[in-house]
XYZ file of C-alpha atoms in Angstrom:
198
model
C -17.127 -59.697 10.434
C -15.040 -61.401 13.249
C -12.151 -61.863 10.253
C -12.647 -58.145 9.064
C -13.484 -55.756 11.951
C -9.771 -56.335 13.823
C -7.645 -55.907 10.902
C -10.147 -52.677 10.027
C -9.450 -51.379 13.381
C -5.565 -51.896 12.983
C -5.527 -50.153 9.881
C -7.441 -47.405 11.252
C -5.967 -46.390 14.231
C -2.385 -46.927 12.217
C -3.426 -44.565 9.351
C -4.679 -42.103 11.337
C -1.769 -41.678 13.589
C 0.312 -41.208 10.569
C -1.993 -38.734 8.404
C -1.754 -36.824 11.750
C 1.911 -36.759 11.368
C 3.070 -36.458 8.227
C 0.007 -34.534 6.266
C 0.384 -30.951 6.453
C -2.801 -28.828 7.728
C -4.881 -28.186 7.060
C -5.786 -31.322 5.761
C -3.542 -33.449 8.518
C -6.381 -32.371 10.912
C -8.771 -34.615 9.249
C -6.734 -37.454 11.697
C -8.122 -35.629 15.115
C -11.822 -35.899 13.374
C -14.119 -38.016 15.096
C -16.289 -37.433 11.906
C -14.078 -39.160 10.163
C -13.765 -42.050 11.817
C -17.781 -42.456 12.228
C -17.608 -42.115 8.322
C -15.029 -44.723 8.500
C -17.687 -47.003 10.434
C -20.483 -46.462 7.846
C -17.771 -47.189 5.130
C -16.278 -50.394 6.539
C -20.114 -51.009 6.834
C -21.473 -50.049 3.757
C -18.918 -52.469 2.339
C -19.591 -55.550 4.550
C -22.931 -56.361 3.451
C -24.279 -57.700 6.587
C -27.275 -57.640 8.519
C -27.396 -54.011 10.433
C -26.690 -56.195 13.535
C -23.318 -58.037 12.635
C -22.559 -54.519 10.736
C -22.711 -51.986 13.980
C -20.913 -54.772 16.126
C -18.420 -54.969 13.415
C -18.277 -51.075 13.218
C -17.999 -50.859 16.732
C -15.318 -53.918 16.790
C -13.322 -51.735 14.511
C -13.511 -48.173 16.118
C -12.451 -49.796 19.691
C -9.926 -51.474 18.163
C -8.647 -48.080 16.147
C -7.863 -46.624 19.241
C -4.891 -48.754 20.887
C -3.922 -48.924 17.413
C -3.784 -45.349 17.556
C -1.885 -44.713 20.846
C 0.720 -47.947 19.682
C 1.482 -46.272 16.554
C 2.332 -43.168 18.433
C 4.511 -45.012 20.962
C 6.394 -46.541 17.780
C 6.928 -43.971 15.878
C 7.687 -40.816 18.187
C 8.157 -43.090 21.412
C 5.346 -41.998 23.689
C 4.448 -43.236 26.683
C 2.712 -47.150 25.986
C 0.147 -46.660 29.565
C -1.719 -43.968 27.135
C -3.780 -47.350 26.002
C -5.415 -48.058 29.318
C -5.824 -44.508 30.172
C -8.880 -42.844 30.786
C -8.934 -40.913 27.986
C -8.173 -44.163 26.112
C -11.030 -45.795 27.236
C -13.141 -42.987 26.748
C -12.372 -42.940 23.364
C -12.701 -46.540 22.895
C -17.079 -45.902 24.292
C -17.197 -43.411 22.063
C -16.076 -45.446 19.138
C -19.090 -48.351 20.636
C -21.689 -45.453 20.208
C -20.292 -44.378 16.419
C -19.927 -47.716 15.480
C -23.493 -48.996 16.107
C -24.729 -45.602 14.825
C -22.739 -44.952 11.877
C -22.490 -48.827 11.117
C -26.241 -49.617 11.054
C -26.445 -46.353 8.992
C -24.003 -48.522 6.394
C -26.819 -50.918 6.155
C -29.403 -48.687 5.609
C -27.849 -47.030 2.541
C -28.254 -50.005 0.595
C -32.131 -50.349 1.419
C -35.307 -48.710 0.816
C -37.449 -46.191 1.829
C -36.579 -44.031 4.556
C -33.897 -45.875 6.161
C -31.780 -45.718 3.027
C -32.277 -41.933 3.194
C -31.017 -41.222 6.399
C -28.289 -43.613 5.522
C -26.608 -42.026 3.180
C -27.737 -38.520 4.742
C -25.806 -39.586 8.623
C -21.914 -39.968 7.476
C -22.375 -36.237 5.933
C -24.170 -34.636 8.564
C -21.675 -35.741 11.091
C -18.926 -33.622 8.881
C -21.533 -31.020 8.351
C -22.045 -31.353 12.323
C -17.843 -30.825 12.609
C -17.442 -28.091 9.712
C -20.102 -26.071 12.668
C -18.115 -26.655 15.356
C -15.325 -25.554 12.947
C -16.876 -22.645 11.873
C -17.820 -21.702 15.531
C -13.690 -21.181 15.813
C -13.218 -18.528 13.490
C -12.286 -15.408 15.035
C -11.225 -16.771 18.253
C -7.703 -16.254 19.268
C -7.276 -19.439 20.871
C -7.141 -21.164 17.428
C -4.006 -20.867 15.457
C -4.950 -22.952 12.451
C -7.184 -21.415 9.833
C -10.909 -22.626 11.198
C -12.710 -21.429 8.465
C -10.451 -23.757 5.979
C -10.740 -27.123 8.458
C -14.923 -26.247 8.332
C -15.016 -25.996 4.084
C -12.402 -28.900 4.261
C -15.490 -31.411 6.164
C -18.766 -29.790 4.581
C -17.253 -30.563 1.054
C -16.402 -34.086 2.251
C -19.777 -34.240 3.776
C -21.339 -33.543 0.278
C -18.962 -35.647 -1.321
C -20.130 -38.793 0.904
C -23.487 -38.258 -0.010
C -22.765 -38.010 -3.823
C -21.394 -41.201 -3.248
C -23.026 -43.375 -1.434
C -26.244 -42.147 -2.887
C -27.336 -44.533 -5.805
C -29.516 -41.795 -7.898
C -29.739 -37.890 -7.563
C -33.704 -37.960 -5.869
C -31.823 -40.339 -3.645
C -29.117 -37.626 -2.876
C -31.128 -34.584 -2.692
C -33.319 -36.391 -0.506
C -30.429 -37.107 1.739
C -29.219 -33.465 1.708
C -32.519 -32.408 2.959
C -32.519 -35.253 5.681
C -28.617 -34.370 6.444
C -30.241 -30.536 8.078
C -32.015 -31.835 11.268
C -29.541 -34.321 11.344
C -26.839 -31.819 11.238
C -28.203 -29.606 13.903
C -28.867 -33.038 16.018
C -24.825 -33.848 15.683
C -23.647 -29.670 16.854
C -25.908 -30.795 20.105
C -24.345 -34.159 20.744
C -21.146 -32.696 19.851
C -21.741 -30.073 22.490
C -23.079 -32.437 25.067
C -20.289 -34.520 24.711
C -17.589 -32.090 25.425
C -16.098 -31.196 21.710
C -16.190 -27.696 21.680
């Protein structure tokens, strides 16, 4: 974990900055998703093969890390301002990524169990892009938003089934995670909500 989670982070927070830059919407907006990056936890994760513990401080490791990455990839490539990574927003952004990361990372673990923890598993990284493609959707028709919101919300619900597919190891496995990914959708809109995203 301790050999895996920085360079993770690096990558992350490098990447993203980019796909922001040079991918044209409405795909490039998948870069300001915060369900992306918690799906980013669960994969780096999912892939460890850890104990849940070592897995969510990894996740978390990597999602704190993503964010200076972020804000020094910006400051190299278009030459913003370098205090951005000790701002407050920064560090905001940096608890956030501590919350997703234990989340979303012991939800990495539980995918490859048993039982009800590997269903809501595999069920959490979609219905945090179900969660988004809501807030999405709650866009459309409001002049305030330029971009096309009903195209970034069918962009993240098919990436939220896709995610499932995938990490799901049989179809009663996967429908059972679609079911699980409702509540769990509807729980994501409120935390969404109560932390700030509109």
């Amino acid at each position: 974990m301790a050999r895996t989670a920085p360079p993770a982070g690096l990558l992350l927070g490098f990447v993203d900055f980019l796909w922001i830059t040079f991918v044209p919407f409405p795909l490039g907006d998948l870069g300001n998703s915060s369900a992306v990056w918690a799906v980013a936890a669960f994969a780096f994760a999912y892939r460890l093969r850890s104990s849940w513990l070592w897995a969510a401080v990894g996740a978390a490791v990597a999602l704190v890390i993503a964010v200076p990455s972020y804000y020094l990839t910006a400051t190299l490539v278009q030459g913003d301002d370098l205090a951005v990574l000790w701002a407050a927003p920064s560090v905001l952004w940096m608890g956030f990524g501590v919350l997703a990361g234990v989340v979303f990372g012991t939800a990495g673990t539980w995918a490859r169990g048993q039982g009800w923890r590997q269903v809501l598993g595999v069920a959490l990284p979609g219905a945090v892009l179900f969660a988004e493609a809501v807030m999405q959707a709650r866009r459309i028709g409001n002049p305030n938003y330029g971009d096309d919101p009903l195209a970034h919300a069918a962009i993240r619900a098919v990436l939220g089934a896709l995610v499932i597919v995938l990490a799901g190891r049989t179809n009663r496995q996967r429908l059972l995670a679609l079911a699980a990914a409702a509540p769990l959708t509807l729980a994501g809109v409120g935390a969404f909500l109560v932390g700030g995203f509109r």
